[in-house]
Structures are given as C-alpha cells and as structure tokens.
Amino acid sequence: MNKTWWKESVVYQIYPRSFMDSNGDGIGDLPGIMSKLDYLQQLGVQVIWLCPVYQSPNDDNGYDISNYQQIMDEFGTMDDWEQLLEGLHQRGMKLIMDLVVNHSSDEHAWFAESRQSKDNPYRDYYIWRPGKDGREPNDWASFFSGSAWKKDAATDEYYLHLFSSKQPDLNWENETVRDEIYRMMTWWLDKGIDGFRMDVINLISKDPALPDAYTHDPGIGTMPPNEEQTYHFGGQHFVNGPRVHEYLQEMNEKVLSRYDIMTVGETVNVTPEDGALYTGEDRNELNMVFHFELMGVDSGPGGKWDIRPWRLSEIKEIISKWQTMLHNKGWNSNYLNNHDQPRMVSRFGNDSVYRKPSAKMLATLLHTLPGTPYIYQGEEIGMTNIRLSAIEDYRDIETLNMYHEYKDAGKNLDQIMESIYVKSRDNARTPMQWDDSAQAGFTKGMPWLTVNPNYTEINVEEALADPDSIFYYYQRLIELRRAEPIIVYGDYTVLQPDDEQLFAYMRSYEGQKLLVVLNFTDQAQVFLLDEEVAYNQPELWISNYGGDHGRALAQEANMHNLRSLPLEPYEARVYRWQE
C-alpha cells in the first residue's frame, strides 16, 4: 500500500449551522468556525470536512445548492471562507469541501432555465419525462418519502428527484453537465482546498430507460415488501448505475489527479466488493468511501425507522469483511456517527451511567482500525441524542416527511416518536455545546434547533478542565495514530468473532503487535489471552480507565504469563509487544 497523508490523518466533520454562531442570529457561521480553530488544533485533527456552505434555500440544510460558487448569506461571505481556509492552513490543517452533484436546488439557474420549455438549452441538464397512464413516469420512491417525481406545470412533464422535490437530479448522461461540474470543482481546488467529500456519489448514473422498480411479472424487477405500496425503492436502476465508474474515472482524469488531495464518496447500498472498485488504487476513482452497512445494523425489514436491537457479532462481521476485502486494494473510512446519523454514544454505547467510558471505548475502536477515522463535532465531548417534546420542534425534512406519511397511514404516534428519538438526523444537529452558559455558548440569540438540555454537564469547557475527559482521550488517540505506523498500516485480524460482549482484534506491522480488547457491555467481562501473547509480556499501551485503576492495569499487564484480562463495563485496552 502506498503511504499518503490522507491515510495518516484524522478528519473532523463540521456541520456549520450548528457549530458556532458569531452574530447572534441563532445560526452557526464561518466566523464562528474561525473562532474555534485553536480548539480544533488542540484536539490534534489534521483535516476539517466542512458540510455545505454554498448558496442554498436550505430545504435540506444546504444539500440543495442554488449556486456552487457563492457562500450562503447566513454563513458569511467568500472573504470569510478564504480567511477560514488560510487559518486552517496556517495551523497545519487541511480543508475538504462537500461536493453535492447528484442534484442541485430547484432554485439553481440551470433548473430555472430547464423548466421554461421542452426545447430550452438547459432542459437536458436534468431528467424530465412525460407522465405514463395519468401517473408519474415510473414508480420510484424518494429517499425522503413519496414519489421521486414531481410534475411541473410549465411544461406538463415530470422531473426526477431522488431526495426532496426541491432537489432535482442532474443528468450525468449530458456531457456538458459533467464539464460544468468539473469546471466548478477545479475552481474550488485552485482556491486551495484539499479535497472533496462527495454526497451520494454512487447515484449519479441512472438506467436511461428509467424502468419501474416493481412489476407483477416475477421474472422482472424487485418485489417490494408490501405490494400495496404506491412507490417502491428503485435502487437497482440507479445505485452503482451503469456508467458510474466511467464518470468517476473521467472526473479523476480531468480534475482529481491534477492535485494532491483526498476524496471520500458517500455511497448508498454498497458491498465491500463495490467498495474495492471505488477505492482500488489501480482504478483511479476515489480514495475511500462511506458505506452504510454498519449504519443499518439496527434497522429491521421496514428500513431505517423499523428499529431492532443490534448484535455485536453483526458489527464485527461488517467491519471485518470490509477490512478484509479492501486490504492491500483500497482504503477504509471509519465512522460511527455524522450529520445524518444519531449520536454514537447513544446508539452503540451508554449515554447515561457509562457515558464517558463508553464514548472512549467507541473512540478506541475508530482510531485503532485500519482506515481513516472521522470525528463528528461534539463526539469528542460525548454529546448525546435528544428527545424533543413535539414534532414541531424538529427541523429535519426526512424526519418530518416520515412523521406525516406514517401518521396519514394510521400508525401509532407514540411509536413514530420513539423511532424519531432513536434515528432522527436532528439528534446529531443540535448545537455544539461549548459551555454551561445560556444556549451552551453556541449563540447569544435563539438557536435554529433546540440545544440539548444536558449542556450544563456536557460541554467543551467542562471537558478541557477535566484531565480524564473524553476530549483528552481523543487527543491521546490522535497522537498515537500520528506517531505509530502500526495503527495506520498494520494488518487486522478479528478474534472471537461470535462473542456478543467483547470485540477483540490484532494489528501487526513490521514485527510489532497490538491487541485491542473492547467491552461493549455494562457488565464486567473477562478476556482470555492466547498463551503466545501472554508469554510475550504485552505492555498496556492505552486504556480508557484512568487513575488508580489505570496504574493497577499497567502493573498487572507487565506480569509474566498473564492469561486473563478482567474488564470493567465499557472498558477498552490496547496492548503492544514486539515479536
């Protein structure tokens, strides 16, 4: 494997709307981010991923872009953005921008022209079709509920929108569209950015025939779980579509390969085999992808909102097969939460009694696996999910659409709200908790989304004052990763894959070995060491339990022929030795 800076980096994701407000309007902004750069430098991260800050009507919080080369008024100006870039580079950090090119906003100038007439020069920038039998062109469902088509009165035709109706899909079959996108990407790269996170990039190629997702002919298409549904997921016709690799290789040739940058693609419904295609070092497409297999581990047959308990063996199986498939071929990205996912300590840890140790345990997992770790803002202080009192308090379009669709279908409102408490994207979007002053120090005004009421106990100021905080544990993990090649480039071998309490694995590199043991439960556990490992007298490298317990661990760990490791609830231990 080639050694590169983006493999050795830790990425910190900023959701600008919720990070820091500088002017009291309740909305985070670029000057607010600027004011916290020293904090990010203190944490030790090397790369900042900035969620969209482009001009947008904000139907989907900036992922509906009306001008790719302007800054959203609420966030500031292009001068503010340039100061942010300069401030990051001065501190030795890099900046990657969100690239949202599966769709634009319906308020983009291209779409405004496209909808004027069927023979408009911009018509083919988007995917337009006449209706069929008095209905939409096909039965595809939007990711955000309802039909993926909307009729436009001006021409009496439908346009495709896989997400919101205000997010029409761009037509990548049109070479001119692709060239426009490549010019825009080059413009940003020439400004000095260090790469792109590419939104739903594996959806850009659709089957030009746009066939129905569901048919009564059992030999064609995919049978839906509920035949009475009006609209069905048509992913077989646009996920990893027929020309997606051709488009990405073209993008790489015309743009990406000309700069020393990193790229990560958000990819829906991909397998490890797909991941190897997107990230293969000999294929010239992307550096890494975000897959959703792990994020679906607690989803039942009905999808995201059909919540079921996850099992640790499933988590290990998913992680291990991705590590195995991409080993010496491509590169993994490691994350447990982001702006679209609930808070990881609430989902995979324990956000009450064992919040701090479980948050540190999960961080140990992320930062000791092969692949680039991604930290989502607030994760480093252990921010949690929120339970807002009424649906009117939520802002996320996906959550609101689901609620009204399920309500109209007669589903139990209490059950709907329980699903929202677990899975709503607003769990991750509550404002960053900086201190215990009003509105958590995020704003002097009224925040756009309710601050989590636990901010008086969970905040940056508290974390920086506590030597045993989650923040300083993250800082130590980042330092170790920067200093020790084994964490970045070492091989991975899972141990005891069927164990439902402990996640253990080995890392090996140039004669050095690491053993990582993680207790995923709120009960004490015991891990039995292999005789060969015990004989090598492994040194305790890092543990999430400090104080007297940590000193006792260190003494115990250096005893000859130690065979069993007693673990506290949510304890993480990493041992090191030389072969």
Coordinates of C-alpha atoms in Angstrom, one line a residue:
M1 CA 0.0 0.0 0.0
N2 CA 1.2 3.5 -0.8
K3 CA 1.8 5.7 2.2
T4 CA -0.1 9.0 1.9
W5 CA -1.1 11.9 4.2
W6 CA -4.8 11.2 4.0
K7 CA -4.3 7.7 5.3
E8 CA -2.4 9.0 8.2
S9 CA -4.9 11.8 9.0
V10 CA -7.8 12.1 11.4
V11 CA -10.8 14.1 9.9
Y12 CA -13.1 16.3 11.9
Q13 CA -16.6 17.0 10.4
I14 CA -18.2 20.4 11.0
Y15 CA -21.9 21.0 10.5
P16 CA -21.7 24.8 10.1
R17 CA -25.2 25.5 11.1
S18 CA -24.7 24.0 14.5
F19 CA -21.1 24.6 15.3
M20 CA -20.7 28.2 16.5
D21 CA -22.7 31.4 15.9
S22 CA -20.8 34.7 15.8
N23 CA -23.5 37.2 15.2
G24 CA -26.4 36.1 17.5
D25 CA -28.9 35.1 14.8
G26 CA -29.0 31.5 16.1
I27 CA -27.3 30.0 13.1
G28 CA -23.7 28.9 13.1
D29 CA -21.4 30.6 10.6
L30 CA -17.9 30.8 9.1
P31 CA -16.6 33.5 11.6
G32 CA -17.9 31.2 14.3
I33 CA -15.8 28.3 13.0
M34 CA -12.8 30.7 12.7
S35 CA -13.1 31.5 16.4
K36 CA -12.7 27.8 17.3
L37 CA -9.7 26.8 15.1
D38 CA -7.3 26.8 18.1
Y39 CA -9.7 24.3 19.8
L40 CA -9.5 22.0 16.7
Q41 CA -5.7 22.4 16.6
Q42 CA -5.6 21.5 20.3
L43 CA -7.6 18.3 19.6
G44 CA -5.0 17.4 17.1
V45 CA -7.1 16.7 14.0
Q46 CA -5.4 17.2 10.6
V47 CA -8.3 17.6 8.2
I48 CA -11.6 19.5 8.5
W49 CA -14.6 18.4 6.4
L50 CA -16.9 21.3 6.0
C51 CA -20.5 20.4 5.3
P52 CA -22.1 22.6 2.5
V53 CA -21.7 26.4 2.9
Y54 CA -22.8 27.2 -0.6
Q55 CA -25.7 29.4 -1.5
S56 CA -28.9 27.5 -0.8
P57 CA -32.6 27.9 0.0
N58 CA -32.0 25.4 2.8
D59 CA -34.7 22.9 2.1
D60 CA -32.3 20.2 3.1
N61 CA -29.9 22.3 5.2
G62 CA -27.5 23.2 2.4
Y63 CA -27.6 20.0 0.5
D64 CA -29.8 21.8 -2.1
I65 CA -27.3 24.2 -3.8
S66 CA -28.5 27.1 -5.8
N67 CA -25.0 28.5 -6.6
Y68 CA -21.9 26.3 -6.2
Q69 CA -19.6 29.3 -6.3
Q70 CA -21.2 31.6 -3.7
I71 CA -21.4 31.3 0.1
M72 CA -24.8 31.1 1.9
D73 CA -25.7 34.5 3.3
E74 CA -26.4 33.0 6.7
F75 CA -22.9 31.6 6.9
G76 CA -21.0 34.7 5.8
T77 CA -19.1 35.8 2.7
M78 CA -16.4 34.4 0.4
D79 CA -13.9 36.6 2.3
D80 CA -14.9 34.8 5.5
W81 CA -14.4 31.5 3.8
E82 CA -11.0 32.5 2.4
Q83 CA -10.0 33.6 5.9
L84 CA -11.1 30.2 7.3
L85 CA -9.0 28.3 4.7
E86 CA -6.0 30.5 5.5
G87 CA -6.5 30.0 9.2
L88 CA -6.6 26.2 8.8
H89 CA -3.5 26.1 6.6
Q90 CA -1.6 28.3 9.0
R91 CA -2.3 25.8 11.8
G92 CA -1.2 22.9 9.7
M93 CA -4.8 21.6 9.0
K94 CA -6.4 20.9 5.6
L95 CA -9.9 21.6 4.4
I96 CA -12.2 19.3 2.3
M97 CA -15.5 20.6 1.0
D98 CA -18.8 18.8 0.4
L99 CA -19.4 18.2 -3.3
V100 CA -23.2 17.8 -3.9
V101 CA -23.6 17.0 -7.6
N102 CA -26.2 14.2 -7.8
H103 CA -28.7 17.0 -7.6
S104 CA -28.9 20.8 -7.3
S105 CA -31.5 23.1 -5.8
D106 CA -34.6 23.8 -7.9
E107 CA -33.6 27.4 -7.4
H108 CA -30.3 26.9 -9.3
A109 CA -30.2 29.0 -12.5
W110 CA -29.8 25.8 -14.5
F111 CA -33.1 24.4 -13.3
A112 CA -34.8 27.8 -13.6
E113 CA -34.0 27.6 -17.3
S114 CA -34.6 23.9 -17.7
R115 CA -38.2 24.2 -16.6
Q116 CA -39.0 27.0 -19.0
S117 CA -39.7 24.9 -22.1
K118 CA -39.0 21.5 -23.5
D119 CA -36.6 22.9 -26.1
N120 CA -34.7 25.1 -23.6
P121 CA -30.8 24.6 -23.9
Y122 CA -30.7 23.6 -20.2
R123 CA -33.6 21.2 -20.4
D124 CA -31.3 18.2 -20.7
Y125 CA -29.3 19.3 -17.6
Y126 CA -32.0 17.4 -15.6
I127 CA -34.1 14.3 -16.0
W128 CA -37.5 15.1 -17.5
R129 CA -40.1 12.7 -18.7
P130 CA -43.8 12.8 -19.6
G131 CA -46.3 11.0 -17.4
K132 CA -47.5 7.5 -18.0
D133 CA -51.1 6.4 -17.8
G134 CA -52.0 9.6 -15.9
R135 CA -49.3 9.0 -13.3
E136 CA -45.6 9.5 -12.8
P137 CA -43.1 8.2 -15.4
N138 CA -42.3 5.3 -13.1
D139 CA -43.0 4.0 -9.5
W140 CA -39.7 5.1 -7.9
A141 CA -39.9 6.3 -4.3
S142 CA -38.0 9.3 -3.0
F143 CA -35.5 8.7 -0.2
F144 CA -37.5 11.4 1.6
S145 CA -40.9 9.6 1.2
G146 CA -43.5 9.8 -1.6
S147 CA -42.8 9.7 -5.3
A148 CA -39.4 10.5 -6.8
W149 CA -41.1 12.6 -9.5
K150 CA -42.8 16.0 -9.5
K151 CA -45.0 17.4 -12.2
D152 CA -44.0 20.9 -13.3
A153 CA -46.9 22.9 -14.6
A154 CA -44.9 25.0 -17.1
T155 CA -44.4 22.0 -19.5
D156 CA -46.7 19.4 -18.0
E157 CA -43.8 17.0 -17.6
Y158 CA -42.2 15.4 -14.5
Y159 CA -38.6 15.8 -13.2
L160 CA -36.8 13.3 -11.2
H161 CA -35.8 14.0 -7.6
L162 CA -34.4 11.0 -5.6
F163 CA -34.5 13.3 -2.5
S164 CA -36.6 16.4 -1.8
S165 CA -38.8 17.8 -4.6
K166 CA -36.5 20.9 -4.3
Q167 CA -33.5 18.7 -5.2
P168 CA -33.9 17.8 -8.9
D169 CA -31.4 15.2 -10.1
L170 CA -28.8 16.4 -12.6
N171 CA -28.5 14.4 -15.8
W172 CA -25.0 13.0 -15.9
E173 CA -25.6 11.5 -19.3
N174 CA -25.2 15.0 -20.6
E175 CA -21.5 15.7 -21.2
T176 CA -22.0 19.4 -20.9
V177 CA -23.3 18.9 -17.3
R178 CA -20.3 16.9 -16.4
D179 CA -17.9 19.5 -17.9
E180 CA -19.7 22.2 -15.9
I181 CA -19.3 20.2 -12.7
Y182 CA -15.6 19.6 -13.4
R183 CA -15.0 23.3 -14.0
M184 CA -16.6 24.1 -10.7
M185 CA -14.5 21.5 -8.9
T186 CA -11.4 22.9 -10.5
W187 CA -12.3 26.4 -9.4
W188 CA -12.5 25.3 -5.7
L189 CA -9.3 23.3 -5.9
D190 CA -7.5 26.3 -7.5
K191 CA -8.6 28.2 -4.4
G192 CA -6.5 25.8 -2.4
I193 CA -8.9 23.3 -0.8
D194 CA -7.5 19.9 -0.1
G195 CA -10.2 17.6 -1.4
F196 CA -13.9 16.7 -1.5
R197 CA -16.5 14.6 0.4
M198 CA -18.9 13.6 -2.4
D199 CA -22.5 13.4 -1.5
V200 CA -24.4 10.2 -2.7
I201 CA -21.9 10.0 -5.5
N202 CA -22.8 6.4 -6.5
L203 CA -26.3 7.5 -7.5
I204 CA -25.2 9.8 -10.4
S205 CA -25.7 7.2 -13.1
K206 CA -29.3 6.1 -13.8
D207 CA -30.5 3.4 -16.2
P208 CA -31.6 5.7 -19.1
A209 CA -34.8 3.6 -19.6
L210 CA -35.9 4.5 -16.1
P211 CA -37.9 1.3 -15.7
D212 CA -40.3 0.7 -12.8
A213 CA -38.9 -0.7 -9.6
Y214 CA -41.8 -3.1 -9.2
T215 CA -43.7 -5.3 -11.7
H216 CA -46.2 -8.1 -11.2
D217 CA -44.1 -10.2 -13.5
P218 CA -41.9 -12.2 -11.0
G219 CA -39.2 -12.5 -13.6
I220 CA -38.6 -8.8 -13.7
G221 CA -37.5 -6.2 -11.2
T222 CA -37.6 -6.5 -7.4
M223 CA -40.7 -7.5 -5.5
P224 CA -41.4 -4.9 -2.8
P225 CA -42.0 -5.9 0.8
N226 CA -45.5 -4.5 0.5
E227 CA -47.3 -4.9 -2.8
E228 CA -49.8 -2.3 -1.8
Q229 CA -47.2 0.4 -1.8
T230 CA -47.7 3.1 -4.4
Y231 CA -44.0 3.9 -4.7
H232 CA -41.0 1.5 -4.4
F233 CA -37.3 1.8 -4.0
G234 CA -35.8 1.6 -7.5
G235 CA -32.1 1.4 -6.4
Q236 CA -31.4 -1.5 -8.8
H237 CA -31.7 1.1 -11.6
F238 CA -29.6 4.0 -10.0
V239 CA -27.4 2.6 -7.2
N240 CA -24.0 1.9 -8.7
G241 CA -25.5 2.6 -12.1
P242 CA -24.3 1.5 -15.5
R243 CA -21.8 4.4 -16.1
V244 CA -20.8 5.4 -12.5
H245 CA -17.3 4.1 -12.7
E246 CA -16.8 5.6 -16.1
Y247 CA -17.9 9.0 -14.7
L248 CA -15.6 8.8 -11.7
Q249 CA -12.6 7.8 -13.8
E250 CA -13.4 10.7 -16.1
M251 CA -13.6 13.0 -13.1
N252 CA -10.3 11.7 -11.8
E253 CA -8.6 12.2 -15.1
K254 CA -9.9 15.7 -15.8
V255 CA -9.8 17.0 -12.2
L256 CA -8.7 15.0 -9.2
S257 CA -5.5 13.5 -10.5
R258 CA -4.1 17.0 -11.0
Y259 CA -4.0 17.9 -7.3
D260 CA -2.6 16.3 -4.1
I261 CA -6.0 15.9 -2.4
M262 CA -8.2 13.4 -0.6
T263 CA -11.6 12.2 -1.8
V264 CA -14.3 10.3 0.0
G265 CA -17.5 9.3 -1.6
E266 CA -20.8 8.8 0.3
T267 CA -22.1 5.6 -1.3
V268 CA -25.5 4.1 -0.7
N269 CA -26.2 0.3 -0.6
V270 CA -22.6 -0.7 -1.5
T271 CA -21.0 -4.0 -0.7
P272 CA -17.3 -4.5 0.2
E273 CA -16.8 -5.7 -3.4
D274 CA -18.3 -2.4 -4.7
G275 CA -16.0 -0.5 -2.2
A276 CA -12.9 -2.2 -3.7
L277 CA -14.0 -0.9 -7.2
Y278 CA -14.5 2.6 -6.0
T279 CA -11.2 2.8 -4.0
G280 CA -8.9 0.4 -5.8
E281 CA -5.5 2.2 -6.0
D282 CA -5.1 1.0 -9.6
R283 CA -8.6 2.2 -10.7
N284 CA -8.2 6.0 -10.4
E285 CA -11.6 6.8 -8.9
L286 CA -11.8 7.7 -5.2
N287 CA -9.5 7.4 -2.1
M288 CA -12.2 5.9 0.1
V289 CA -16.0 5.6 0.5
F290 CA -18.6 5.9 3.3
H291 CA -20.7 2.8 3.3
F292 CA -23.9 2.4 5.3
E293 CA -23.8 -1.3 6.1
L294 CA -22.8 -0.6 9.7
M295 CA -25.3 2.2 10.0
G296 CA -28.1 -0.3 9.1
V297 CA -27.2 -2.8 11.8
D298 CA -30.2 -1.8 13.9
S299 CA -32.7 -1.4 11.0
G300 CA -35.4 -4.0 10.6
P301 CA -37.1 -5.2 7.3
G302 CA -39.1 -1.9 7.1
G303 CA -35.9 0.2 6.8
K304 CA -34.3 2.9 8.9
W305 CA -37.3 3.7 11.1
D306 CA -38.0 0.0 11.8
I307 CA -35.7 -0.3 14.8
R308 CA -34.4 -3.6 16.1
P309 CA -31.6 -4.3 18.7
W310 CA -28.1 -4.6 17.1
R311 CA -25.8 -7.5 17.9
L312 CA -22.0 -7.1 18.5
S313 CA -21.3 -10.1 16.3
E314 CA -23.0 -8.3 13.4
I315 CA -20.9 -5.2 13.9
K316 CA -17.7 -7.4 13.9
E317 CA -18.8 -9.2 10.8
I318 CA -19.5 -6.0 8.9
I319 CA -16.2 -4.3 10.0
S320 CA -14.2 -7.4 9.4
K321 CA -15.4 -8.1 5.9
W322 CA -14.8 -4.5 4.8
Q323 CA -11.3 -4.7 6.3
T324 CA -10.6 -8.0 4.6
M325 CA -12.0 -7.0 1.2
L326 CA -10.1 -3.7 1.0
H327 CA -6.8 -4.9 2.5
N328 CA -4.0 -4.0 0.1
K329 CA -6.6 -3.0 -2.5
G330 CA -8.3 0.2 -1.4
W331 CA -8.8 2.2 1.8
N332 CA -11.5 2.3 4.5
S333 CA -13.1 5.2 6.2
N334 CA -14.2 4.7 9.8
Y335 CA -17.1 6.5 11.4
L336 CA -19.9 5.8 13.9
N337 CA -21.9 9.0 13.6
N338 CA -22.2 12.0 11.3
H339 CA -24.8 14.7 10.5
D340 CA -27.1 12.1 9.1
Q341 CA -26.8 9.5 11.9
P342 CA -27.7 9.6 15.6
R343 CA -25.0 10.2 18.3
M344 CA -22.8 7.1 18.6
V345 CA -22.6 7.1 22.4
S346 CA -26.5 6.9 22.5
R347 CA -26.6 4.3 19.7
F348 CA -23.7 2.0 20.4
G349 CA -22.6 2.9 23.9
N350 CA -24.4 4.0 27.1
D351 CA -25.4 7.7 27.3
S352 CA -26.2 7.7 31.0
V353 CA -24.2 5.9 33.7
Y354 CA -21.3 4.9 31.5
R355 CA -21.3 7.8 29.0
K356 CA -17.6 8.7 29.4
P357 CA -16.1 5.2 29.4
S358 CA -18.4 4.0 26.5
A359 CA -17.6 7.1 24.4
K360 CA -13.9 6.4 25.0
M361 CA -14.3 2.7 24.2
L362 CA -16.0 3.6 20.9
A363 CA -13.3 6.1 20.1
T364 CA -10.7 3.4 20.7
L365 CA -12.4 1.2 18.1
L366 CA -12.5 4.0 15.5
H367 CA -8.9 5.1 16.0
T368 CA -7.2 1.7 16.1
L369 CA -8.8 0.1 13.0
P370 CA -7.1 0.3 9.6
G371 CA -8.6 3.3 7.7
T372 CA -9.1 7.0 8.1
P373 CA -11.1 7.9 11.3
Y374 CA -13.8 10.6 11.0
I375 CA -14.9 12.5 14.2
Y376 CA -18.2 14.3 14.1
Q377 CA -18.4 17.6 16.0
G378 CA -19.3 17.0 19.7
E379 CA -18.4 13.4 19.6
E380 CA -15.1 14.3 21.3
I381 CA -17.0 15.5 24.4
G382 CA -19.6 12.7 24.3
M383 CA -22.7 14.6 23.1
T384 CA -25.9 12.5 23.1
N385 CA -29.2 12.1 21.3
I386 CA -32.0 14.5 22.2
R387 CA -35.7 13.8 22.9
L388 CA -37.6 16.9 21.7
S389 CA -41.1 17.2 23.2
A390 CA -43.1 17.7 20.0
I391 CA -42.8 17.0 16.3
E392 CA -43.0 20.8 15.7
D393 CA -39.6 21.1 17.4
Y394 CA -37.9 19.0 14.7
R395 CA -36.3 20.6 11.6
D396 CA -35.1 17.7 9.6
I397 CA -37.0 17.2 6.3
E398 CA -36.6 13.5 6.3
T399 CA -38.0 13.2 9.9
L400 CA -40.9 15.5 9.2
N401 CA -41.8 13.8 5.9
M402 CA -41.7 10.3 7.6
Y403 CA -43.8 11.5 10.5
H404 CA -46.6 12.9 8.3
E405 CA -46.6 9.9 6.0
Y406 CA -46.8 7.4 8.9
K407 CA -49.4 9.5 10.6
D408 CA -51.6 9.6 7.5
A409 CA -51.2 5.8 7.2
G410 CA -52.7 5.5 10.7
K411 CA -49.6 4.3 12.5
N412 CA -49.2 4.8 16.3
L413 CA -47.9 8.3 17.0
D414 CA -46.1 7.2 20.2
Q415 CA -44.2 4.5 18.2
I416 CA -43.4 7.0 15.5
M417 CA -41.9 9.4 18.1
E418 CA -39.9 6.6 19.7
S419 CA -38.3 5.9 16.3
I420 CA -37.5 9.6 15.9
Y421 CA -35.9 9.7 19.3
V422 CA -33.6 6.9 18.2
K423 CA -32.9 7.7 14.5
S424 CA -33.7 11.3 13.6
R425 CA -30.9 13.2 11.9
D426 CA -31.7 16.1 14.3
N427 CA -30.0 14.1 17.0
A428 CA -26.7 15.0 15.5
R429 CA -27.6 18.5 14.5
T430 CA -28.3 20.1 17.9
P431 CA -25.9 23.0 18.5
M432 CA -22.4 22.3 19.7
Q433 CA -22.1 22.5 23.5
W434 CA -19.3 24.9 24.3
D435 CA -20.0 25.8 28.0
D436 CA -22.8 25.9 30.6
S437 CA -24.0 29.4 29.8
A438 CA -27.3 30.1 28.1
Q439 CA -27.7 28.1 24.8
A440 CA -24.5 26.2 25.6
G441 CA -22.4 29.2 24.5
F442 CA -23.4 28.4 20.9
T443 CA -25.3 31.7 20.3
K444 CA -26.5 34.8 22.1
G445 CA -29.8 34.6 20.2
M446 CA -32.4 31.9 19.8
P447 CA -30.8 28.8 18.2
W448 CA -32.3 27.4 15.0
L449 CA -32.6 24.0 16.7
T450 CA -33.1 23.3 20.4
V451 CA -29.9 22.9 22.4
N452 CA -29.7 19.6 24.2
P453 CA -30.7 20.4 27.8
N454 CA -27.7 18.3 29.1
Y455 CA -25.3 21.0 28.0
T456 CA -24.8 22.1 31.6
E457 CA -23.0 18.8 32.3
I458 CA -21.7 18.0 28.8
N459 CA -19.7 20.8 27.2
V460 CA -16.2 21.8 26.0
E461 CA -15.4 23.9 28.9
E462 CA -16.0 21.1 31.3
A463 CA -14.1 18.7 29.1
L464 CA -11.0 20.9 28.9
A465 CA -11.0 21.3 32.7
D466 CA -11.1 17.5 33.4
P467 CA -7.7 15.7 32.7
D468 CA -9.7 12.4 32.4
S469 CA -12.2 13.8 29.9
I470 CA -13.3 12.2 26.6
F471 CA -11.6 15.1 24.8
Y472 CA -8.1 14.4 26.2
Y473 CA -8.6 10.7 25.5
Y474 CA -9.3 11.6 21.8
Q475 CA -6.3 13.8 21.8
R476 CA -4.1 10.9 23.0
L477 CA -5.6 8.5 20.4
I478 CA -4.9 11.0 17.7
E479 CA -1.3 11.5 18.9
L480 CA -0.7 7.7 19.0
R481 CA -2.1 7.4 15.4
R482 CA 0.2 10.1 14.2
A483 CA 3.3 8.6 15.9
E484 CA 2.8 4.9 15.3
P485 CA 2.7 3.4 11.7
I486 CA 1.2 0.1 13.0
I487 CA -2.2 1.9 13.7
V488 CA -2.4 3.2 10.2
Y489 CA -0.7 0.5 8.1
G490 CA -0.9 -2.7 10.3
D491 CA -2.8 -5.8 9.3
Y492 CA -6.1 -6.6 11.0
T493 CA -7.3 -9.9 12.4
V494 CA -10.5 -10.3 14.3
L495 CA -10.6 -12.6 17.4
Q496 CA -13.6 -14.5 18.7
P497 CA -16.0 -13.1 16.1
D498 CA -19.1 -14.7 17.7
D499 CA -18.6 -13.2 21.1
E500 CA -21.5 -10.9 21.9
Q501 CA -19.8 -9.0 24.7
L502 CA -16.2 -8.3 23.7
F503 CA -14.7 -7.0 20.4
A504 CA -11.0 -8.0 20.2
Y505 CA -8.6 -7.8 17.3
M506 CA -4.9 -7.9 16.5
R507 CA -2.9 -5.4 14.5
S508 CA 0.6 -6.4 13.2
Y509 CA 3.3 -4.4 11.3
E510 CA 7.0 -4.9 10.8
G511 CA 7.4 -7.3 13.8
Q512 CA 5.2 -5.2 16.2
K513 CA 1.8 -6.4 17.5
L514 CA -1.2 -4.7 19.0
L515 CA -4.1 -6.4 20.8
V516 CA -7.3 -4.3 21.1
V517 CA -9.9 -5.5 23.6
L518 CA -13.2 -3.7 23.9
N519 CA -16.1 -4.4 26.3
F520 CA -19.4 -3.4 24.7
T521 CA -21.5 -4.1 27.8
D522 CA -22.3 -2.5 31.1
Q523 CA -21.1 -5.6 32.9
A524 CA -17.6 -6.7 33.9
Q525 CA -16.1 -9.3 31.5
V526 CA -13.0 -11.4 31.2
F527 CA -10.9 -11.9 28.1
L528 CA -8.6 -14.9 27.9
L529 CA -5.3 -14.2 26.4
D530 CA -3.6 -16.6 23.9
E531 CA -0.7 -18.3 25.5
E532 CA 1.8 -16.9 23.0
V533 CA 0.5 -13.4 23.6
A534 CA 0.8 -13.8 27.4
Y535 CA 4.3 -15.2 27.0
N536 CA 5.4 -12.0 25.2
Q537 CA 4.5 -9.9 28.2
P538 CA 2.4 -7.3 26.4
E539 CA 2.7 -3.7 27.5
L540 CA -0.5 -1.8 28.2
W541 CA -0.4 1.0 25.6
I542 CA -3.7 2.9 26.3
S543 CA -6.8 2.3 28.4
N544 CA -10.0 4.3 28.9
Y545 CA -10.0 3.8 32.6
G546 CA -7.6 6.2 34.3
G547 CA -6.4 6.9 37.9
D548 CA -5.6 4.1 40.3
H549 CA -7.4 1.6 38.1
G550 CA -5.1 2.6 35.2
R551 CA -2.0 2.2 37.3
A552 CA -3.1 -1.2 38.5
L553 CA -3.7 -2.2 34.9
A554 CA -0.2 -1.2 33.9
Q555 CA 1.3 -3.2 36.7
E556 CA -0.9 -6.2 36.0
A557 CA -0.2 -6.0 32.3
N558 CA 3.5 -6.4 32.7
M559 CA 3.2 -9.6 34.8
H560 CA 4.8 -12.6 33.2
N561 CA 2.4 -15.2 31.7
L562 CA -0.8 -13.2 32.4
R563 CA -3.6 -15.3 30.9
S564 CA -6.9 -13.4 31.6
L565 CA -7.8 -9.8 31.4
P566 CA -10.7 -8.6 33.7
L567 CA -12.5 -5.7 32.1
E568 CA -14.7 -3.1 33.6
P569 CA -18.0 -2.0 31.9
Y570 CA -17.2 -0.5 28.5
E571 CA -13.5 -0.8 29.2
A572 CA -11.0 -0.5 26.3
R573 CA -7.5 -1.8 26.5
V574 CA -4.7 -1.8 23.8
Y575 CA -1.6 -3.9 24.4
R576 CA 1.7 -3.7 22.5
W577 CA 4.6 -6.1 22.1
Q578 CA 7.5 -6.9 19.8
E579 CA 7.7 -10.3 18.2

